Coordinates of C-alpha atoms and ligand atoms in Angstrom, one line a residue:
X1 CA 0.0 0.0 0.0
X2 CA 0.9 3.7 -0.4
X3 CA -0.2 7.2 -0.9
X4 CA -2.6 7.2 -1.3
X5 CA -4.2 4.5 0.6
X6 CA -1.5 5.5 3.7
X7 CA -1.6 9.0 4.6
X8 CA 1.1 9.6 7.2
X9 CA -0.6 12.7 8.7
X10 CA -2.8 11.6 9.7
X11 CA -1.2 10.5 13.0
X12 CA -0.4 14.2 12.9
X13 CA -3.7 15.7 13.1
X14 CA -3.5 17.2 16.1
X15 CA -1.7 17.9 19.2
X16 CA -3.7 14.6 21.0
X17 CA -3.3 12.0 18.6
X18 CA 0.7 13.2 18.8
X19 CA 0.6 12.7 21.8
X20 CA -0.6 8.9 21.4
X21 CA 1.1 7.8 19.3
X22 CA 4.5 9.2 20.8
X23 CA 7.1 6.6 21.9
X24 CA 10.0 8.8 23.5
X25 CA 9.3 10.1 26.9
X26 CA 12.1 12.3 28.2
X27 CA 11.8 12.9 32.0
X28 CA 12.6 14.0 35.1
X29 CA 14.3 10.9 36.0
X30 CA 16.8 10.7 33.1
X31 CA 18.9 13.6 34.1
X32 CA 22.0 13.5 36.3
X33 CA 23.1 17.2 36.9
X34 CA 26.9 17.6 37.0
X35 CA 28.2 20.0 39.3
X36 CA 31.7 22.1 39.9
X37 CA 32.9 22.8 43.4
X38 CA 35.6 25.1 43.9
X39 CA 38.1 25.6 46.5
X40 CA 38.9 29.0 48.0
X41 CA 36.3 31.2 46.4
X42 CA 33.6 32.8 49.2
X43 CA 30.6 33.1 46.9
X44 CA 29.4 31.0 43.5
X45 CA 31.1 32.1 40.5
X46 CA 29.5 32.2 36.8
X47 CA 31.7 29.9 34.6
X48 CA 32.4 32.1 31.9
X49 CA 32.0 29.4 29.2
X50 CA 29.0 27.6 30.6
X51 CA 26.5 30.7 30.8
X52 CA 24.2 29.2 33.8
X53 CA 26.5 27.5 35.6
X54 CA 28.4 27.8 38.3
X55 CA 31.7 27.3 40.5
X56 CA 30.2 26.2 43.7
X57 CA 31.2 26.9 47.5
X58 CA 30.1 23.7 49.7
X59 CA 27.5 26.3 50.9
X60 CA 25.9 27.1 47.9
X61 CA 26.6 23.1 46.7
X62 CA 23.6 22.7 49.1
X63 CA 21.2 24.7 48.2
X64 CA 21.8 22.9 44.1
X65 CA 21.2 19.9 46.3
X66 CA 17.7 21.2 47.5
X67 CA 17.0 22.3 44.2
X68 CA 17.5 19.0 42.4
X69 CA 15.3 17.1 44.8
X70 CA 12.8 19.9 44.6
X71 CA 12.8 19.3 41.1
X72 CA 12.9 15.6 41.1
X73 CA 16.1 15.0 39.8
X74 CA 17.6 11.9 40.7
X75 CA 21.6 12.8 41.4
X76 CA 24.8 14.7 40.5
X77 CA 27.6 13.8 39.6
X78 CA 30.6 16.4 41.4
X79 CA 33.5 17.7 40.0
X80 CA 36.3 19.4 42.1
X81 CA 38.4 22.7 41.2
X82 CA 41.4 22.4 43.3
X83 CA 43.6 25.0 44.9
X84 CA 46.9 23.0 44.6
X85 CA 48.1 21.0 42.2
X86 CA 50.7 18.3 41.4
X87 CA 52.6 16.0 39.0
X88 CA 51.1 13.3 40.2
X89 CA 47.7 15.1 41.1
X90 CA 47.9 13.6 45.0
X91 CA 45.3 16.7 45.9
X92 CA 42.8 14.2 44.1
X93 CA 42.8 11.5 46.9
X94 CA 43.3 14.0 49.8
X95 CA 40.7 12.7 52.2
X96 CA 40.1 16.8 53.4
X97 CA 40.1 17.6 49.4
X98 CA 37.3 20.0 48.1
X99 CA 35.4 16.7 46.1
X100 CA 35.3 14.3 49.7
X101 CA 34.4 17.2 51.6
X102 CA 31.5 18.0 49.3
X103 CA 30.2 14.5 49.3
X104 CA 30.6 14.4 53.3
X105 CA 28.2 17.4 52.8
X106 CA 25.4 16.0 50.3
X107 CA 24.9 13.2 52.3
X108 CA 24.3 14.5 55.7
X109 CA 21.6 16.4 53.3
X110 CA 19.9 14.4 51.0
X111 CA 19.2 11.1 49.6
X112 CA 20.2 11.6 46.1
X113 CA 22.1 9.8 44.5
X114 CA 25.9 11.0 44.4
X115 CA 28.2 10.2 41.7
X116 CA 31.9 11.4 41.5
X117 CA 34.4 12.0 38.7
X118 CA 37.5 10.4 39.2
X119 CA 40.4 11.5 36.8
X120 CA 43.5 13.3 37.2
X121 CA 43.4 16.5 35.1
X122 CA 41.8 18.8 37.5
X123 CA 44.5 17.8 39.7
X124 CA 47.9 17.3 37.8
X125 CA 50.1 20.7 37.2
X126 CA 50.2 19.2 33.1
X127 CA 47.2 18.6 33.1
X128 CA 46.6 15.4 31.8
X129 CA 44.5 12.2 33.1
X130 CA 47.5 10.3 34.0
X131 CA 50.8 10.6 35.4
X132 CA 53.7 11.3 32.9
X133 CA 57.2 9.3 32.6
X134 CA 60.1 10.1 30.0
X135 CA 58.1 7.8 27.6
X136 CA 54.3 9.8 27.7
X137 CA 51.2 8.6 30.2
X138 CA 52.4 6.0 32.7
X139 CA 49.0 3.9 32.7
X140 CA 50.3 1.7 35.3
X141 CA 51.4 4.3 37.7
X142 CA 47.9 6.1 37.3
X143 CA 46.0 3.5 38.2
X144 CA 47.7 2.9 41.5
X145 CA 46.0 6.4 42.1
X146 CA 43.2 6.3 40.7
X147 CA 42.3 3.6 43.3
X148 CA 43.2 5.7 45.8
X149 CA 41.1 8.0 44.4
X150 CA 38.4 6.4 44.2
X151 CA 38.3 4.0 47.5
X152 CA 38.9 8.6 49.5
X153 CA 35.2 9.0 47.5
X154 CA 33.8 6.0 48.6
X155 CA 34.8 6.9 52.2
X156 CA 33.3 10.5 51.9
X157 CA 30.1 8.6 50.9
X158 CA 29.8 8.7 46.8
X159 CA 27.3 6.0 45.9
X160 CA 28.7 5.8 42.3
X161 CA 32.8 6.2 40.9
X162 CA 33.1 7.6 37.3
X163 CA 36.3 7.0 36.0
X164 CA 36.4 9.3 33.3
X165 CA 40.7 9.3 32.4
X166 CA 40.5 6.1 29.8
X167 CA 43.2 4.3 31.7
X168 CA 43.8 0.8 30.2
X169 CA 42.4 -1.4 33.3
X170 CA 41.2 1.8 35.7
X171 CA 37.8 -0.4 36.3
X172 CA 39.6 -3.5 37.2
X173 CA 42.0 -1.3 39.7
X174 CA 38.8 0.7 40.7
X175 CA 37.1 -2.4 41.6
X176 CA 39.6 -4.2 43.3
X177 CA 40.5 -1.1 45.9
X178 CA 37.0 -0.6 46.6
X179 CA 36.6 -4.2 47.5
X180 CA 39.2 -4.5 49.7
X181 CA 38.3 -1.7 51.6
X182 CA 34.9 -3.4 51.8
X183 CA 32.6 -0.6 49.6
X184 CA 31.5 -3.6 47.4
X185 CA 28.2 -1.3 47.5
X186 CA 30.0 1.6 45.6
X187 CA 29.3 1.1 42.0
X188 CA 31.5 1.9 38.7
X189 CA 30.0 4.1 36.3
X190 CA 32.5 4.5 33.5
X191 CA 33.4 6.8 31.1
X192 CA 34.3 3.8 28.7
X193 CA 33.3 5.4 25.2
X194 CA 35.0 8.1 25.5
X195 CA 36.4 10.2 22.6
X196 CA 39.1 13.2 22.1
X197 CA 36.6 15.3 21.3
X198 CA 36.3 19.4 20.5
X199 CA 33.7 19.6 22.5
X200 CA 35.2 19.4 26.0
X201 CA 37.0 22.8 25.5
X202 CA 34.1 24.6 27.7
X203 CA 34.8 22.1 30.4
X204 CA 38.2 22.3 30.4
X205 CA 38.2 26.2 30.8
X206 CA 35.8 25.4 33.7
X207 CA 37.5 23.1 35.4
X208 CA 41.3 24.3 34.8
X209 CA 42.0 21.1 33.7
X210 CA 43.5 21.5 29.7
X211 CA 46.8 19.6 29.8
X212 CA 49.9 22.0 28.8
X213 CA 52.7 19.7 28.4
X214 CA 56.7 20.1 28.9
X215 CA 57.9 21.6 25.4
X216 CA 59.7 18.4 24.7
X217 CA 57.0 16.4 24.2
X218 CA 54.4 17.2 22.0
X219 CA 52.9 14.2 21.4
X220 CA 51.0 15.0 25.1
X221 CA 49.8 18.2 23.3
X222 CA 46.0 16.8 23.5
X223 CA 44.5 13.8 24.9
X224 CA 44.8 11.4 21.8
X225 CA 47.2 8.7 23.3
X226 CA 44.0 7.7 25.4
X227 CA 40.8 9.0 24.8
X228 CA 38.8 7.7 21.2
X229 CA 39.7 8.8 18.1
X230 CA 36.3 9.4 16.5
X231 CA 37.7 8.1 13.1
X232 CA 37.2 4.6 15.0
X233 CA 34.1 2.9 15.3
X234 CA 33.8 -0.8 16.4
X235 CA 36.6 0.4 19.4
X236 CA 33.9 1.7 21.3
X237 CA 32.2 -1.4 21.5
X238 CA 35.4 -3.0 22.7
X239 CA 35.8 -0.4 25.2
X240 CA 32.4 -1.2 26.1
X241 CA 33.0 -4.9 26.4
X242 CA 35.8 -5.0 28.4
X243 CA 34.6 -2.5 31.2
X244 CA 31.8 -5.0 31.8
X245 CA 34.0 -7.4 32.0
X246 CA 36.3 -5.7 34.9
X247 CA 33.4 -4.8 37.2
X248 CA 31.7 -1.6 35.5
X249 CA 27.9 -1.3 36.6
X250 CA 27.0 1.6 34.2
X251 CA 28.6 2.0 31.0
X252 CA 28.8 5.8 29.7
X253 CA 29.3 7.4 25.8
X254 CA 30.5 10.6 25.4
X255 CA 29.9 13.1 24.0
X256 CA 26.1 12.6 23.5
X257 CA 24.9 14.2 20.3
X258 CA 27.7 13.5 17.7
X259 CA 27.9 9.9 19.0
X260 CA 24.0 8.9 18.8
X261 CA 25.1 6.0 16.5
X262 CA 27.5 5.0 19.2
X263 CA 24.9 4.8 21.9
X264 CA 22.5 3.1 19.7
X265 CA 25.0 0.2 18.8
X266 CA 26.0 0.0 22.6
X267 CA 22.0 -0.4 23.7
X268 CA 21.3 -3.2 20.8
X269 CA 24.3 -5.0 21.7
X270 CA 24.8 -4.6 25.9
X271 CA 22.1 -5.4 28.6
X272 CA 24.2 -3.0 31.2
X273 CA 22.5 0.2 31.6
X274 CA 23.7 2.9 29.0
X275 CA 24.5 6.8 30.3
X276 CA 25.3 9.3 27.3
X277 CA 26.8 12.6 28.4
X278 CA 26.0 15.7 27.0
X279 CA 29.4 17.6 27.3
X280 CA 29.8 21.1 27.7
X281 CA 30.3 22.0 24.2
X282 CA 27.2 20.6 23.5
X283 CA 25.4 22.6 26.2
X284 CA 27.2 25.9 25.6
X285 CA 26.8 26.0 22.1
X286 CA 22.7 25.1 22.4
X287 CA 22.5 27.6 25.1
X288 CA 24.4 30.5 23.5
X289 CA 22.6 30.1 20.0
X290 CA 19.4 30.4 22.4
X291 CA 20.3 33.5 24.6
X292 CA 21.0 35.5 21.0
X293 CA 18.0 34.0 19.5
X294 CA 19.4 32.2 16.8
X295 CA 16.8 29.4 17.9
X296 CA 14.5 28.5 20.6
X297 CA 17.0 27.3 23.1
X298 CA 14.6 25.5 24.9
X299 CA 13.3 23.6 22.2
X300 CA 16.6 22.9 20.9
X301 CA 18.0 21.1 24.6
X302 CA 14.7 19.2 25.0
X303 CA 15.1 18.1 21.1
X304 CA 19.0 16.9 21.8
X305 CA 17.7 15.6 25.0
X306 CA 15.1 13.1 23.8
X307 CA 17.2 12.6 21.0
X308 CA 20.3 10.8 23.6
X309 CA 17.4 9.1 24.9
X310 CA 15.5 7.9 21.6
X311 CA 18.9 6.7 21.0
X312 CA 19.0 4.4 23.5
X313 CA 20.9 5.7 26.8
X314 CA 19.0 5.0 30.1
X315 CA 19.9 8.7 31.7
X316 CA 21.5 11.7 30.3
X317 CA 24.0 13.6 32.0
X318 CA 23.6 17.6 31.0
X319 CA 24.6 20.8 32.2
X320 CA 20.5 21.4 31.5
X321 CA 19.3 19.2 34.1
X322 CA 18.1 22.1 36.0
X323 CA 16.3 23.8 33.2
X324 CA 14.9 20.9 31.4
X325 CA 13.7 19.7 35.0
X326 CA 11.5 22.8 35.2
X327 CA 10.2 22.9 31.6
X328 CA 8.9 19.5 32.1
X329 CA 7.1 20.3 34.8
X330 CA 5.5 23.2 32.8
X331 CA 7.2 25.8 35.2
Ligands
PBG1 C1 37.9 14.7 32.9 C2 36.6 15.0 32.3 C3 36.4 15.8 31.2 C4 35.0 15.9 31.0 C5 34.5 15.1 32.0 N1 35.5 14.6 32.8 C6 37.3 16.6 30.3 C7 38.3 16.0 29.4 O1 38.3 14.8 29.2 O2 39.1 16.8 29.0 C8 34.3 16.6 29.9 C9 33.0 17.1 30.3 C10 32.4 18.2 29.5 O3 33.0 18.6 28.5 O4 31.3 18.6 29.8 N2 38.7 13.8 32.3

Protein backbone atom coordinates (compact mmCIF):
# COMPACT_ATOMS: atom_id res chain seq x y z
CA UNK A 1 0.00 0.00 0.00
CA UNK A 2 0.93 3.68 -0.38
CA UNK A 3 -0.25 7.24 -0.95
CA UNK A 4 -2.60 7.16 -1.30
CA UNK A 5 -4.20 4.52 0.63
CA UNK A 6 -1.55 5.53 3.65
CA UNK A 7 -1.55 9.02 4.57
CA UNK A 8 1.13 9.57 7.18
CA UNK A 9 -0.63 12.66 8.69
CA UNK A 10 -2.82 11.58 9.70
CA UNK A 11 -1.21 10.51 12.98
CA UNK A 12 -0.41 14.22 12.92
CA UNK A 13 -3.74 15.73 13.06
CA UNK A 14 -3.54 17.24 16.12
CA UNK A 15 -1.75 17.92 19.18
CA UNK A 16 -3.68 14.61 21.00
CA UNK A 17 -3.30 12.05 18.64
CA UNK A 18 0.74 13.15 18.75
CA UNK A 19 0.59 12.75 21.85
CA UNK A 20 -0.62 8.92 21.41
CA UNK A 21 1.10 7.77 19.31
CA UNK A 22 4.48 9.22 20.79
CA UNK A 23 7.10 6.63 21.91
CA UNK A 24 10.02 8.84 23.52
CA UNK A 25 9.32 10.07 26.88
CA UNK A 26 12.09 12.27 28.20
CA UNK A 27 11.79 12.85 31.99
CA UNK A 28 12.61 14.03 35.13
CA UNK A 29 14.34 10.91 36.05
CA UNK A 30 16.80 10.67 33.08
CA UNK A 31 18.88 13.64 34.14
CA UNK A 32 22.02 13.49 36.34
CA UNK A 33 23.12 17.17 36.93
CA UNK A 34 26.94 17.59 36.97
CA UNK A 35 28.20 20.01 39.29
CA UNK A 36 31.75 22.14 39.92
CA UNK A 37 32.92 22.77 43.40
CA UNK A 38 35.61 25.06 43.89
CA UNK A 39 38.06 25.59 46.50
CA UNK A 40 38.94 28.99 48.04
CA UNK A 41 36.32 31.20 46.42
CA UNK A 42 33.56 32.75 49.18
CA UNK A 43 30.55 33.08 46.94
CA UNK A 44 29.41 31.05 43.53
CA UNK A 45 31.12 32.13 40.49
CA UNK A 46 29.50 32.20 36.82
CA UNK A 47 31.74 29.93 34.58
CA UNK A 48 32.40 32.05 31.88
CA UNK A 49 32.01 29.38 29.17
CA UNK A 50 29.03 27.63 30.58
CA UNK A 51 26.49 30.66 30.80
CA UNK A 52 24.22 29.18 33.77
CA UNK A 53 26.46 27.47 35.59
CA UNK A 54 28.41 27.84 38.26
CA UNK A 55 31.69 27.27 40.45
CA UNK A 56 30.20 26.24 43.70
CA UNK A 57 31.18 26.93 47.50
CA UNK A 58 30.11 23.73 49.67
CA UNK A 59 27.52 26.28 50.92
CA UNK A 60 25.92 27.09 47.89
CA UNK A 61 26.57 23.09 46.71
CA UNK A 62 23.64 22.73 49.15
CA UNK A 63 21.25 24.69 48.18
CA UNK A 64 21.81 22.91 44.10
CA UNK A 65 21.21 19.90 46.31
CA UNK A 66 17.66 21.17 47.45
CA UNK A 67 16.99 22.26 44.18
CA UNK A 68 17.47 19.02 42.37
CA UNK A 69 15.29 17.13 44.85
CA UNK A 70 12.81 19.89 44.56
CA UNK A 71 12.77 19.32 41.10
CA UNK A 72 12.91 15.57 41.08
CA UNK A 73 16.07 15.05 39.77
CA UNK A 74 17.60 11.95 40.74
CA UNK A 75 21.62 12.81 41.38
CA UNK A 76 24.80 14.68 40.50
CA UNK A 77 27.59 13.78 39.64
CA UNK A 78 30.61 16.39 41.37
CA UNK A 79 33.45 17.72 39.98
CA UNK A 80 36.30 19.42 42.12
CA UNK A 81 38.39 22.65 41.17
CA UNK A 82 41.40 22.42 43.33
CA UNK A 83 43.57 24.96 44.93
CA UNK A 84 46.93 23.00 44.62
CA UNK A 85 48.08 20.96 42.20
CA UNK A 86 50.71 18.29 41.44
CA UNK A 87 52.56 16.03 39.00
CA UNK A 88 51.10 13.29 40.15
CA UNK A 89 47.66 15.08 41.10
CA UNK A 90 47.90 13.63 44.97
CA UNK A 91 45.28 16.66 45.93
CA UNK A 92 42.85 14.16 44.09
CA UNK A 93 42.84 11.49 46.92
CA UNK A 94 43.34 14.03 49.82
CA UNK A 95 40.67 12.71 52.18
CA UNK A 96 40.07 16.85 53.39
CA UNK A 97 40.06 17.60 49.39
CA UNK A 98 37.33 20.02 48.08
CA UNK A 99 35.39 16.70 46.10
CA UNK A 100 35.28 14.27 49.72
CA UNK A 101 34.36 17.22 51.60
CA UNK A 102 31.54 18.02 49.25
CA UNK A 103 30.16 14.52 49.29
CA UNK A 104 30.56 14.38 53.27
CA UNK A 105 28.20 17.37 52.81
CA UNK A 106 25.37 15.99 50.33
CA UNK A 107 24.93 13.25 52.29
CA UNK A 108 24.25 14.47 55.70
CA UNK A 109 21.56 16.41 53.34
CA UNK A 110 19.93 14.39 50.97
CA UNK A 111 19.16 11.10 49.63
CA UNK A 112 20.21 11.63 46.12
CA UNK A 113 22.12 9.82 44.46
CA UNK A 114 25.89 11.01 44.38
CA UNK A 115 28.17 10.17 41.66
CA UNK A 116 31.89 11.39 41.47
CA UNK A 117 34.38 11.96 38.67
CA UNK A 118 37.52 10.38 39.21
CA UNK A 119 40.37 11.53 36.77
CA UNK A 120 43.54 13.26 37.22
CA UNK A 121 43.40 16.54 35.12
CA UNK A 122 41.84 18.85 37.47
CA UNK A 123 44.46 17.76 39.75
CA UNK A 124 47.85 17.32 37.78
CA UNK A 125 50.09 20.72 37.18
CA UNK A 126 50.25 19.17 33.09
CA UNK A 127 47.20 18.64 33.13
CA UNK A 128 46.64 15.38 31.79
CA UNK A 129 44.50 12.21 33.11
CA UNK A 130 47.45 10.29 34.01
CA UNK A 131 50.81 10.63 35.41
CA UNK A 132 53.74 11.26 32.86
CA UNK A 133 57.22 9.33 32.64
CA UNK A 134 60.13 10.13 30.04
CA UNK A 135 58.07 7.79 27.63
CA UNK A 136 54.29 9.80 27.74
CA UNK A 137 51.18 8.61 30.20
CA UNK A 138 52.35 5.95 32.72
CA UNK A 139 49.01 3.89 32.67
CA UNK A 140 50.29 1.72 35.29
CA UNK A 141 51.43 4.25 37.70
CA UNK A 142 47.91 6.07 37.26
CA UNK A 143 46.03 3.55 38.19
CA UNK A 144 47.65 2.89 41.54
CA UNK A 145 45.98 6.44 42.10
CA UNK A 146 43.17 6.28 40.72
CA UNK A 147 42.29 3.57 43.30
CA UNK A 148 43.18 5.68 45.77
CA UNK A 149 41.05 7.96 44.39
CA UNK A 150 38.42 6.37 44.19
CA UNK A 151 38.26 3.99 47.48
CA UNK A 152 38.91 8.58 49.47
CA UNK A 153 35.24 9.01 47.48
CA UNK A 154 33.77 6.05 48.65
CA UNK A 155 34.82 6.86 52.22
CA UNK A 156 33.30 10.48 51.86
CA UNK A 157 30.11 8.57 50.92
CA UNK A 158 29.78 8.70 46.85
CA UNK A 159 27.32 5.98 45.87
CA UNK A 160 28.70 5.78 42.28
CA UNK A 161 32.82 6.24 40.92
CA UNK A 162 33.11 7.57 37.33
CA UNK A 163 36.28 6.95 36.04
CA UNK A 164 36.42 9.25 33.32
CA UNK A 165 40.68 9.34 32.42
CA UNK A 166 40.52 6.15 29.83
CA UNK A 167 43.16 4.34 31.66
CA UNK A 168 43.83 0.81 30.17
CA UNK A 169 42.44 -1.37 33.31
CA UNK A 170 41.21 1.78 35.69
CA UNK A 171 37.84 -0.38 36.33
CA UNK A 172 39.62 -3.46 37.23
CA UNK A 173 42.04 -1.27 39.73
CA UNK A 174 38.78 0.67 40.74
CA UNK A 175 37.06 -2.43 41.65
CA UNK A 176 39.59 -4.22 43.29
CA UNK A 177 40.50 -1.13 45.87
CA UNK A 178 37.01 -0.59 46.58
CA UNK A 179 36.65 -4.21 47.48
CA UNK A 180 39.15 -4.54 49.73
CA UNK A 181 38.27 -1.74 51.57
CA UNK A 182 34.89 -3.36 51.78
CA UNK A 183 32.64 -0.63 49.57
CA UNK A 184 31.50 -3.64 47.43
CA UNK A 185 28.25 -1.35 47.46
CA UNK A 186 30.00 1.55 45.55
CA UNK A 187 29.31 1.09 42.02
CA UNK A 188 31.50 1.88 38.67
CA UNK A 189 29.97 4.08 36.28
CA UNK A 190 32.52 4.46 33.54
CA UNK A 191 33.41 6.83 31.08
CA UNK A 192 34.27 3.83 28.74
CA UNK A 193 33.31 5.38 25.15
CA UNK A 194 35.02 8.14 25.50
CA UNK A 195 36.42 10.19 22.62
CA UNK A 196 39.10 13.22 22.12
CA UNK A 197 36.63 15.25 21.32
CA UNK A 198 36.34 19.36 20.46
CA UNK A 199 33.66 19.60 22.54
CA UNK A 200 35.16 19.38 25.95
CA UNK A 201 37.00 22.78 25.46
CA UNK A 202 34.10 24.63 27.66
CA UNK A 203 34.78 22.11 30.44
CA UNK A 204 38.21 22.26 30.38
CA UNK A 205 38.22 26.22 30.76
CA UNK A 206 35.78 25.40 33.74
CA UNK A 207 37.47 23.07 35.43
CA UNK A 208 41.29 24.34 34.82
CA UNK A 209 42.00 21.12 33.73
CA UNK A 210 43.46 21.46 29.69
CA UNK A 211 46.80 19.62 29.82
CA UNK A 212 49.88 21.98 28.83
CA UNK A 213 52.66 19.73 28.37
CA UNK A 214 56.67 20.15 28.88
CA UNK A 215 57.91 21.65 25.43
CA UNK A 216 59.66 18.41 24.73
CA UNK A 217 56.95 16.38 24.23
CA UNK A 218 54.40 17.16 21.99
CA UNK A 219 52.86 14.15 21.42
CA UNK A 220 51.03 15.04 25.06
CA UNK A 221 49.85 18.20 23.28
CA UNK A 222 45.99 16.77 23.49
CA UNK A 223 44.52 13.83 24.89
CA UNK A 224 44.76 11.35 21.78
CA UNK A 225 47.22 8.67 23.25
CA UNK A 226 44.03 7.75 25.44
CA UNK A 227 40.80 9.04 24.83
CA UNK A 228 38.81 7.74 21.24
CA UNK A 229 39.75 8.77 18.10
CA UNK A 230 36.32 9.42 16.52
CA UNK A 231 37.69 8.12 13.06
CA UNK A 232 37.19 4.56 15.03
CA UNK A 233 34.11 2.92 15.30
CA UNK A 234 33.77 -0.77 16.40
CA UNK A 235 36.55 0.35 19.36
CA UNK A 236 33.93 1.71 21.32
CA UNK A 237 32.16 -1.40 21.46
CA UNK A 238 35.42 -3.02 22.67
CA UNK A 239 35.84 -0.43 25.22
CA UNK A 240 32.39 -1.24 26.10
CA UNK A 241 32.97 -4.89 26.38
CA UNK A 242 35.79 -5.04 28.45
CA UNK A 243 34.61 -2.52 31.18
CA UNK A 244 31.81 -5.03 31.81
CA UNK A 245 34.02 -7.37 32.02
CA UNK A 246 36.31 -5.68 34.91
CA UNK A 247 33.45 -4.83 37.21
CA UNK A 248 31.69 -1.60 35.54
CA UNK A 249 27.93 -1.26 36.61
CA UNK A 250 27.04 1.63 34.24
CA UNK A 251 28.63 2.04 30.99
CA UNK A 252 28.82 5.77 29.68
CA UNK A 253 29.31 7.42 25.77
CA UNK A 254 30.52 10.64 25.42
CA UNK A 255 29.90 13.12 23.95
CA UNK A 256 26.13 12.58 23.52
CA UNK A 257 24.87 14.20 20.32
CA UNK A 258 27.68 13.51 17.69
CA UNK A 259 27.87 9.91 18.97
CA UNK A 260 24.00 8.86 18.80
CA UNK A 261 25.06 6.04 16.53
CA UNK A 262 27.52 4.99 19.15
CA UNK A 263 24.86 4.76 21.90
CA UNK A 264 22.54 3.10 19.73
CA UNK A 265 24.96 0.24 18.81
CA UNK A 266 25.99 -0.04 22.58
CA UNK A 267 21.96 -0.39 23.70
CA UNK A 268 21.33 -3.17 20.82
CA UNK A 269 24.29 -4.97 21.75
CA UNK A 270 24.76 -4.56 25.92
CA UNK A 271 22.14 -5.41 28.62
CA UNK A 272 24.19 -2.97 31.15
CA UNK A 273 22.51 0.24 31.55
CA UNK A 274 23.68 2.91 29.04
CA UNK A 275 24.51 6.84 30.29
CA UNK A 276 25.27 9.33 27.30
CA UNK A 277 26.85 12.61 28.45
CA UNK A 278 25.98 15.72 27.04
CA UNK A 279 29.36 17.55 27.25
CA UNK A 280 29.80 21.05 27.75
CA UNK A 281 30.30 21.97 24.18
CA UNK A 282 27.15 20.64 23.48
CA UNK A 283 25.35 22.63 26.24
CA UNK A 284 27.21 25.95 25.57
CA UNK A 285 26.84 26.03 22.11
CA UNK A 286 22.75 25.12 22.42
CA UNK A 287 22.51 27.63 25.07
CA UNK A 288 24.42 30.52 23.47
CA UNK A 289 22.64 30.12 19.96
CA UNK A 290 19.41 30.45 22.40
CA UNK A 291 20.26 33.48 24.56
CA UNK A 292 21.02 35.50 20.98
CA UNK A 293 17.97 34.04 19.53
CA UNK A 294 19.38 32.17 16.80
CA UNK A 295 16.85 29.35 17.89
CA UNK A 296 14.48 28.48 20.59
CA UNK A 297 17.01 27.30 23.09
CA UNK A 298 14.63 25.51 24.88
CA UNK A 299 13.27 23.65 22.23
CA UNK A 300 16.56 22.86 20.92
CA UNK A 301 18.00 21.14 24.62
CA UNK A 302 14.66 19.23 24.99
CA UNK A 303 15.10 18.11 21.10
CA UNK A 304 18.96 16.94 21.80
CA UNK A 305 17.69 15.63 24.98
CA UNK A 306 15.09 13.15 23.75
CA UNK A 307 17.21 12.58 21.02
CA UNK A 308 20.27 10.77 23.65
CA UNK A 309 17.37 9.13 24.93
CA UNK A 310 15.49 7.90 21.64
CA UNK A 311 18.93 6.69 20.97
CA UNK A 312 19.02 4.38 23.55
CA UNK A 313 20.92 5.67 26.76
CA UNK A 314 19.04 5.04 30.11
CA UNK A 315 19.93 8.67 31.69
CA UNK A 316 21.55 11.70 30.28
CA UNK A 317 24.02 13.64 32.05
CA UNK A 318 23.62 17.57 31.04
CA UNK A 319 24.56 20.80 32.23
CA UNK A 320 20.51 21.40 31.45
CA UNK A 321 19.33 19.20 34.06
CA UNK A 322 18.06 22.15 35.97
CA UNK A 323 16.31 23.77 33.22
CA UNK A 324 14.87 20.87 31.35
CA UNK A 325 13.67 19.68 34.98
CA UNK A 326 11.54 22.83 35.23
CA UNK A 327 10.20 22.85 31.56
CA UNK A 328 8.92 19.54 32.08
CA UNK A 329 7.07 20.33 34.76
CA UNK A 330 5.52 23.23 32.76
CA UNK A 331 7.24 25.77 35.16
C1 LIG B 1 37.93 14.68 32.93
C2 LIG B 1 36.65 15.01 32.29
C3 LIG B 1 36.40 15.81 31.17
C4 LIG B 1 35.03 15.87 31.01
C5 LIG B 1 34.46 15.10 32.02
N1 LIG B 1 35.49 14.55 32.79
C6 LIG B 1 37.32 16.61 30.32
C7 LIG B 1 38.31 16.02 29.44
O1 LIG B 1 38.32 14.83 29.15
O2 LIG B 1 39.14 16.82 29.04
C8 LIG B 1 34.32 16.65 29.95
C9 LIG B 1 32.96 17.08 30.29
C10 LIG B 1 32.42 18.16 29.45
O3 LIG B 1 33.00 18.64 28.45
O4 LIG B 1 31.31 18.56 29.79
N2 LIG B 1 38.72 13.78 32.30
Amino acid sequence: MSFSRIRMRRLRRKENIRRLVQSVDLNKGDLLYPVFVKEGIEEKVEIETMAGQYHHTLETLEKIIRECEDLGIPGVIVFGVPEKKDKAGSEAFNAKGIVQKAVGRVRGLSDLAVFTDVCLCQYTSHGHCGVLDKRGINNDETLKILKKVAVSHAEAGSDFVAPSGMMDGQVSAIREGLDEKGFENVGIMSYAAKFSSNFYGPFRAAAESAPHPPPDAPRLKDRSTYQMDFKTDEQAMREIGLDIEEGADILMVKPALPYLDMIAKADRRFEVPISAYQVSGEYASLKQAGEKDLLDGEGALLESLTSIKRAGSNFIITYAALDAARWLSGD
